[in-house]
Amino acid sequence: MPDVTVHLPGLDLKNPIMPASGCFGFGQEYSQFYDLNQLGALITKATTLKPRQGNPTPRVAETESGMLNAIGLQNPGVDHVLAKELPWLAEHYPELPIIVNVAGTHVDDYAAVCAALKAAPNVKAIELNISCPNVAHGGMEFGTDPDSAAQLTQACSAVTDLPIYVKLSPNVTDIRPIAEAVSRAGAAGLSLINTLVGERFDLMTRQPILANVTGGLSGPAVKPVALRLIQQVRSVTDLPIIGMGGVSTADDALEMLVAGADAIAVGSANFREPLACPNIIADLPKRMTHFHFENLTKEIHWEGTK
Amino acid sequence: MPDVTVHLPGLDLKNPIMPASGCFGFGQEYSQFYDLNQLGALITKATTLKPRQGNPTPRVAETESGMLNAIGLQNPGVDHVLAKELPWLAEHYPELPIIVNVAGTHVDDYAAVCAALKAAPNVKAIELNISCPNVAHGGMEFGTDPDSAAQLTQACSAVTDLPIYVKLSPNVTDIRPIAEAVSRAGAAGLSLINTLVGERFDLMTRQPILANVTGGLSGPAVKPVALRLIQQVRSVTDLPIIGMGGVSTADDALEMLVAGADAIAVGSANFREPLACPNIIADLPKRMTHFHFENLTKEIHWEGTK
Amino acid sequence: MPQQQLLPIVAQHQVAPEIYEMILTAPDLVQTAQPGQFIDVLVPDHPEHFLRRPFAIATCDAKQGQISFTYRVKGPGTEAMVACQVGTSLDVLGPLGHGFPIADVTPGTPVLLVGGGTGIPPLLGLAQRLQQQGAQVTTVLGYRSQAESFYQDRFAKTGEVCIASDDGTLGFHGHVGLLMAAQLTERHFERAFACGPKGLLMAVKNRYQAQMPTYLSLESRMACGIGACYACVTPTTDHELKKICSDGPVFPAQEVVL
Amino acid sequence: MPQQQLLPIVAQHQVAPEIYEMILTAPDLVQTAQPGQFIDVLVPDHPEHFLRRPFAIATCDAKQGQISFTYRVKGPGTEAMVACQVGTSLDVLGPLGHGFPIADVTPGTPVLLVGGGTGIPPLLGLAQRLQQQGAQVTTVLGYRSQAESFYQDRFAKTGEVCIASDDGTLGFHGHVGLLMAAQLTERHFERAFACGPKGLLMAVKNRYQAQMPTYLSLESRMACGIGACYACVTPTTDHELKKICSDGPVFPAQEVVL
Ligand SMILES: Cc1cc2nc3c(=O)[nH]c(=O)nc-3n(C[C@H](O)[C@H](O)[C@H](O)COP(=O)(O)OP(=O)(O)OC[C@H]3O[C@@H](n4cnc5c(N)ncnc54)[C@H](O)[C@@H]3O)c2cc1C
Ligand SMILES: Cc1cc2nc3c(=O)[nH]c(=O)nc-3n(C[C@H](O)[C@H](O)[C@H](O)COP(=O)(O)OP(=O)(O)OC[C@H]3O[C@@H](n4cnc5c(N)ncnc54)[C@H](O)[C@@H]3O)c2cc1C
Ligand SMILES: Cc1cc2nc3c(=O)[nH]c(=O)nc-3n(C[C@H](O)[C@H](O)[C@H](O)COP(=O)(O)O)c2cc1C
Ligand SMILES: Cc1cc2nc3c(=O)[nH]c(=O)nc-3n(C[C@H](O)[C@H](O)[C@H](O)COP(=O)(O)O)c2cc1C
Ligand code: FES
Ligand code: FES
């Protein structure tokens, strides 16, 4: 039986598969379909200091083998997350490691959310969202500039002992300097990719389908871009990488691990197939055997990234 | 009957559909399947000053609803193109407007190709490829820096009377300054998008599928990104735009025209469906009628870009 | 509790131009599904159509263990569904959302149903259930034209039916809002239910929400269909956002801003 | 001249583990197709599998107007093809490329065919055609194992057959290169044809290219299949690049660098 455990800062995972931020709420909905204890971990919807209403609707559109979303960080705010969502998870899935995706507009509010999360013992790591393309001040500015990204990472690390995984944007000319900057600034790991910016038009109305005009592209369509960015970032840093972007099968997950990821988040695939995560988890050992993988350590990363 | 003609600098087109560079050779192969006179125009494979061998194989890989290529600008060089390819087109399709895609490594060799093309009367425009992601010096440096892009555009405009359409890269944090820079430098139009950088791995060998490691992603998967970039560029310039990226149907073409394009190039779709271009050309008037388009003037661009 | 199931297609037929009815074997769903709930359907054989498509359950036949839904061909997904063969199966999530609240409707209660276009099918199941409960059902149906009309005969078996068409080729000439203003102002109802385009929902909301319990079924582009992604929200009168997929799709008219 | 056609599937059956044979009605193709040419197949019902898949034509039955090809299930595209039903059609481009040059092979000429794995099927059609022309056909076939072997009986009808298997469960123990070295050095042939993995092609090239006209069928990842995209090139001995799809897939061994 191949070994599917992975060990990352703050996260001892029985398998590398976790739902991606924003695609799984805070877990309650998908718990109607299966026991979330099967998951390696769970990444929550973005959490901001104050509740946020997000963007007007329509907020989603379909694209070939993918989708656009412009949710705009709607969330109930960190107080509610601490009072309701995290305790629900702790009560029903006490062993499940939770990663809270933290978003904001300034260094201060990001840091305030990070500091507040100390109160929740089931939170094992923070994913710092510096790459939301869907709100005017959704952190995307942090995600496209190495210095701002580093400052934010440093400020957040200063207020929490939790490991911080910085979630990078694919919408940049060169992702490597940003990865290097947050690495130097104290990131415990990296998460990539967030969504690519895209849009669609309705031919009858000749208007953009999304009320926000642009949205974030995700799903199988973006997988080759995610693989490239993960491999490029792996080639400049040893930090653990939570890889994501178009994973729907165990083979997709393995391909991303070979590219340089250490764990895998599954986003939009949940919408198409509510059992996406448990299916991948069930298939993973079989596919590892098929492709002669014994474990999921750094050994499996493509040597070209080393 | 809706009016499908479009009128761009150097190009009076009976319809807006043309095969994209690199996906149609110099026309001979697809002429086995249909009469190329049906096309609005034809964009050739990249042409460089000297013949080029391109990258090692494998050069292509499949992705969900898309493909990666790393051909690496293999082409017979401008002399051969002038001696054989363009005359063949002139002989068999004397009325077909040809746009030659020009690539290079330095300002000088780009300009030399542009100057040489004067000799071919059927060449009606130049597409300046400053965005090939697949060779170390394939112009991608020009495509990611506004100043270099502008210098190159200026140098090329100086040596030819042909209108120059500058082909932009999607692999940048912000495409608008580059579009504005080449516009000021004398571009007659813009072409976008070239391919997104991506890669794939073979799970059995754990090696990249492409010998070049990375390749350019094209096909339906990239369409929403193309639509976004076309709309964004349209919002900062009045230059005509040849739009491309994932178009396989008349509806795709219309969506791109609404986003701000003035003509449409069809690339990878030719591989899947050799009749992609004539099919789109045949469907276009029907779909225009269905969606109440009377013509394809700037009037149909989404007003948000104006 | 929503389930994911592969439901065999028993029949599919066209009921009007561009409008098809699909009947599925769904012995579990018929046990629990309420009028107004919906299913989220994976388009078969088209993995490139990435998202599921939500459709309201039209009718539930508990005896046969079958549900039906009725859809308009709008885009590539519904286009592909027309080609689905009897005997193959659809991958379906359901029942999803909350249906029309009717448990407390007592025999003899006069109720009004107002539907337009593809908002009509779910009202058919609702009308049938209300009739079974002994309610006195009046249905107002709005079509584009006679040629595009469907299901009048089936509604006729559930009670009184008033029909409007945009072009006047069938029944009242004009939209259902005008029909209600012209023909129903004197009539007494104790509950109103509506499903259809925004203008229709507005007309019903404005006319009835102050007088009687009024329920509207809303639509929105969805991704997850179960409340996890925040794609489908609608603003409420108390400045909150509710999820149409899991808090709705049926809402009390007074609760939502259209 | 290649054509695009919808070719009905007459039959599909498994010939070995993971290896399937598909028979298509192709009255036009059988007129012109030459052994060694290939077809480029669109995977049905899977628009997300964007590119066509190239497969060598295995046999041509001019009387029945049918062609066959034989494929190994490797990835998602061929996996999906296994599910194709008889009666449905495949969207096919073909015949593509240049086949094995055999027009000038005269009756009685001893010819050698060497194939391995999925390189074996196109040699079957070649062997049949050479036999019809009166050539004296010897075929060397390499399999992984007896369990994964196929078509020996059919080759037996065309002449002498020598078989090797990697694990020794069938015929000679070892790859075809070793078999040729062990059993065929004394034999006289006047032409050699090979199709299979790179190692096999190298062995044939090295052993025979100096002695007699030797032809190799190459493979490469393709996009257009017709010479328009430069995806599938192979280096030649005179430092040029040739397109496998349109200049090949069959090349004189002396012309190409493997
Ligand atoms: C709760 C609910 C119940 C519905 N019930 C019915 C019904 O009974 N009959 C019926 O004909 N239609 C119904 N619809 C609308 C139906 O879901 C869309 O018309 C359908 O999904 C369009 O799919 P397509 O493939 O034709 O279009 P595409 O344009 O290919 O759809 C692309 C994506 O957009 C979504 N989408 C497109 N248009 C709409 C829309 N108007 N509303 C919601 N999502 C949309 C699709 O679900 C899909 O995810 C309902 C919608 C909702 C939200
Ligand atoms: C001229 C020619 C003739 C061929 N004849 C046969 C044959 O008779 N029988 C047979 O089993 N196979 C043959 N092949 C190989 C066959 O094309 C691939 O095995 C098949 O395309 C794999 O598709 P997939 O969907 O299983 O794999 P995927 O991994 O899904 O394929 C993805 C893409 O990569 C391409 N690809 C993957 N592997 C290969 C490969 N080894 N060679 C070329 N392209 C590949 C596919 O065509 C497709 O475009 C031939 C290849 C060529 C070039
Ligand atoms: C509907 C939706 C909402 C998302 N919300 C967030 C979010 O709140 N925070 C975040 O960091 N990423 C968010 N993402 C991005 C995903 O976490 C993930 O990075 C991206 O979708 C790529 O993965 P996928 O292709 O598997 O979906 C969201 C994605 C989708 C589709
Ligand atoms: C095989 C292949 C070769 C290409 N070669 C060139 C090229 O030589 N010059 C160029 O400017 N673009 C080249 N492109 C990019 C296309 O012209 C086009 O910009 C891109 O593929 C997006 O369009 P599509 O999605 O319709 O393919 C190539 C694309 C492919 C797939
Ligand atoms: S569709 Fe996801 S929350 Fe409603
Ligand atoms: S596959 Fe395009 S040139 Fe051979």
Short mmCIF file of N, CA and C in Angstrom, two decimals, chain C residues 62-111:
data_model
loop_
_atom_site.label_atom_id
_atom_site.label_comp_id
_atom_site.label_asym_id
_atom_site.label_seq_id
_atom_site.Cartn_x
_atom_site.Cartn_y
_atom_site.Cartn_z
N ALA C 62 -45.66 9.48 -7.59
CA ALA C 62 -45.21 8.59 -6.52
C ALA C 62 -45.47 7.13 -6.90
N LYS C 63 -46.59 6.88 -7.56
CA LYS C 63 -46.94 5.50 -7.91
C LYS C 63 -45.92 4.90 -8.86
N GLN C 64 -45.58 5.65 -9.91
CA GLN C 64 -44.63 5.16 -10.91
C GLN C 64 -43.18 5.35 -10.46
N GLY C 65 -42.99 6.12 -9.40
CA GLY C 65 -41.61 6.41 -8.98
C GLY C 65 -40.88 7.27 -10.00
N GLN C 66 -41.60 8.21 -10.60
CA GLN C 66 -40.99 9.04 -11.65
C GLN C 66 -41.13 10.53 -11.35
N ILE C 67 -40.11 11.28 -11.72
CA ILE C 67 -40.23 12.74 -11.70
C ILE C 67 -40.08 13.25 -13.13
N SER C 68 -40.59 14.45 -13.36
CA SER C 68 -40.37 15.07 -14.66
C SER C 68 -39.82 16.47 -14.46
N PHE C 69 -39.10 16.94 -15.45
CA PHE C 69 -38.78 18.37 -15.50
C PHE C 69 -38.88 18.81 -16.95
N THR C 70 -39.04 20.09 -17.12
CA THR C 70 -39.32 20.62 -18.45
C THR C 70 -38.39 21.78 -18.68
N TYR C 71 -37.70 21.73 -19.82
CA TYR C 71 -36.66 22.75 -19.99
C TYR C 71 -36.70 23.37 -21.38
N ARG C 72 -36.26 24.59 -21.42
CA ARG C 72 -36.12 25.32 -22.68
C ARG C 72 -34.68 25.17 -23.17
N VAL C 73 -34.52 24.93 -24.46
CA VAL C 73 -33.18 24.88 -25.05
C VAL C 73 -32.67 26.32 -25.14
N LYS C 74 -31.66 26.61 -24.33
CA LYS C 74 -31.12 27.97 -24.30
C LYS C 74 -29.71 28.03 -24.83
N GLY C 75 -28.85 27.22 -24.28
CA GLY C 75 -27.44 27.26 -24.67
C GLY C 75 -26.96 25.87 -24.99
N PRO C 76 -25.64 25.71 -25.05
CA PRO C 76 -25.07 24.43 -25.48
C PRO C 76 -25.42 23.25 -24.56
N GLY C 77 -25.62 23.50 -23.27
CA GLY C 77 -25.90 22.40 -22.35
C GLY C 77 -27.28 21.81 -22.63
N THR C 78 -28.29 22.65 -22.65
CA THR C 78 -29.64 22.15 -22.92
C THR C 78 -29.74 21.63 -24.36
N GLU C 79 -28.99 22.22 -25.27
CA GLU C 79 -28.94 21.68 -26.63
C GLU C 79 -28.48 20.21 -26.62
N ALA C 80 -27.45 19.96 -25.84
CA ALA C 80 -26.93 18.60 -25.77
C ALA C 80 -27.92 17.66 -25.09
N MET C 81 -28.70 18.18 -24.16
CA MET C 81 -29.64 17.32 -23.43
C MET C 81 -30.74 16.79 -24.34
N VAL C 82 -31.06 17.56 -25.37
CA VAL C 82 -32.09 17.11 -26.31
C VAL C 82 -31.69 15.77 -26.93
N ALA C 83 -30.39 15.56 -27.07
CA ALA C 83 -29.91 14.33 -27.71
C ALA C 83 -29.86 13.13 -26.75
N CYS C 84 -30.19 13.34 -25.49
CA CYS C 84 -30.13 12.22 -24.53
C CYS C 84 -31.13 11.14 -24.90
N GLN C 85 -30.67 9.91 -24.84
CA GLN C 85 -31.50 8.79 -25.27
C GLN C 85 -32.23 8.16 -24.08
N VAL C 86 -33.44 7.74 -24.31
CA VAL C 86 -34.17 6.95 -23.33
C VAL C 86 -33.34 5.71 -23.00
N GLY C 87 -33.25 5.39 -21.73
CA GLY C 87 -32.47 4.22 -21.32
C GLY C 87 -31.11 4.61 -20.76
N THR C 88 -30.58 5.76 -21.20
CA THR C 88 -29.36 6.26 -20.56
C THR C 88 -29.77 6.98 -19.28
N SER C 89 -28.78 7.41 -18.51
CA SER C 89 -29.10 8.02 -17.22
C SER C 89 -28.53 9.42 -17.10
N LEU C 90 -29.14 10.20 -16.24
CA LEU C 90 -28.61 11.53 -15.92
C LEU C 90 -28.03 11.51 -14.51
N ASP C 91 -26.87 12.16 -14.34
CA ASP C 91 -26.28 12.33 -13.03
C ASP C 91 -26.92 13.57 -12.41
N VAL C 92 -27.66 13.34 -11.33
CA VAL C 92 -28.53 14.38 -10.78
C VAL C 92 -28.26 14.57 -9.28
N LEU C 93 -28.18 15.83 -8.84
CA LEU C 93 -28.21 16.13 -7.41
C LEU C 93 -29.62 16.59 -7.05
N GLY C 94 -30.16 16.05 -5.97
CA GLY C 94 -31.49 16.52 -5.59
C GLY C 94 -32.08 15.67 -4.49
N PRO C 95 -33.21 16.04 -3.93
CA PRO C 95 -33.87 17.32 -4.22
C PRO C 95 -33.14 18.45 -3.53
N LEU C 96 -33.05 19.59 -4.22
CA LEU C 96 -32.31 20.73 -3.68
C LEU C 96 -33.25 21.87 -3.31
N GLY C 97 -32.86 22.62 -2.31
CA GLY C 97 -33.58 23.83 -1.93
C GLY C 97 -34.87 23.55 -1.19
N HIS C 98 -35.61 24.62 -0.98
CA HIS C 98 -36.88 24.55 -0.26
C HIS C 98 -38.01 24.86 -1.22
N GLY C 99 -39.07 24.05 -1.18
CA GLY C 99 -40.18 24.21 -2.10
C GLY C 99 -41.21 25.20 -1.58
N PHE C 100 -42.37 25.19 -2.24
CA PHE C 100 -43.48 26.06 -1.83
C PHE C 100 -44.10 25.52 -0.55
N PRO C 101 -44.29 26.37 0.45
CA PRO C 101 -44.89 25.88 1.70
C PRO C 101 -46.39 25.70 1.51
N ILE C 102 -46.84 24.44 1.56
CA ILE C 102 -48.27 24.17 1.31
C ILE C 102 -48.85 23.23 2.36
N ALA C 103 -48.01 22.76 3.29
CA ALA C 103 -48.49 21.76 4.25
C ALA C 103 -49.75 22.24 4.98
N ASP C 104 -49.83 23.54 5.24
CA ASP C 104 -50.93 24.07 6.05
C ASP C 104 -52.10 24.59 5.21
N VAL C 105 -52.07 24.32 3.90
CA VAL C 105 -53.19 24.77 3.06
C VAL C 105 -54.37 23.81 3.29
N THR C 106 -55.46 24.31 3.79
CA THR C 106 -56.59 23.45 4.16
C THR C 106 -57.56 23.29 3.00
N PRO C 107 -58.35 22.23 2.98
CA PRO C 107 -59.31 22.00 1.91
C PRO C 107 -60.20 23.22 1.72
N GLY C 108 -60.47 23.53 0.47
CA GLY C 108 -61.35 24.65 0.16
C GLY C 108 -60.66 25.98 0.06
N THR C 109 -59.41 26.06 0.49
CA THR C 109 -58.70 27.35 0.44
C THR C 109 -58.51 27.77 -1.02
N PRO C 110 -58.92 29.00 -1.36
CA PRO C 110 -58.67 29.47 -2.72
C PRO C 110 -57.21 29.95 -2.85
N VAL C 111 -56.45 29.32 -3.77
CA VAL C 111 -55.05 29.71 -3.96
C VAL C 111 -54.82 30.11 -5.41
#
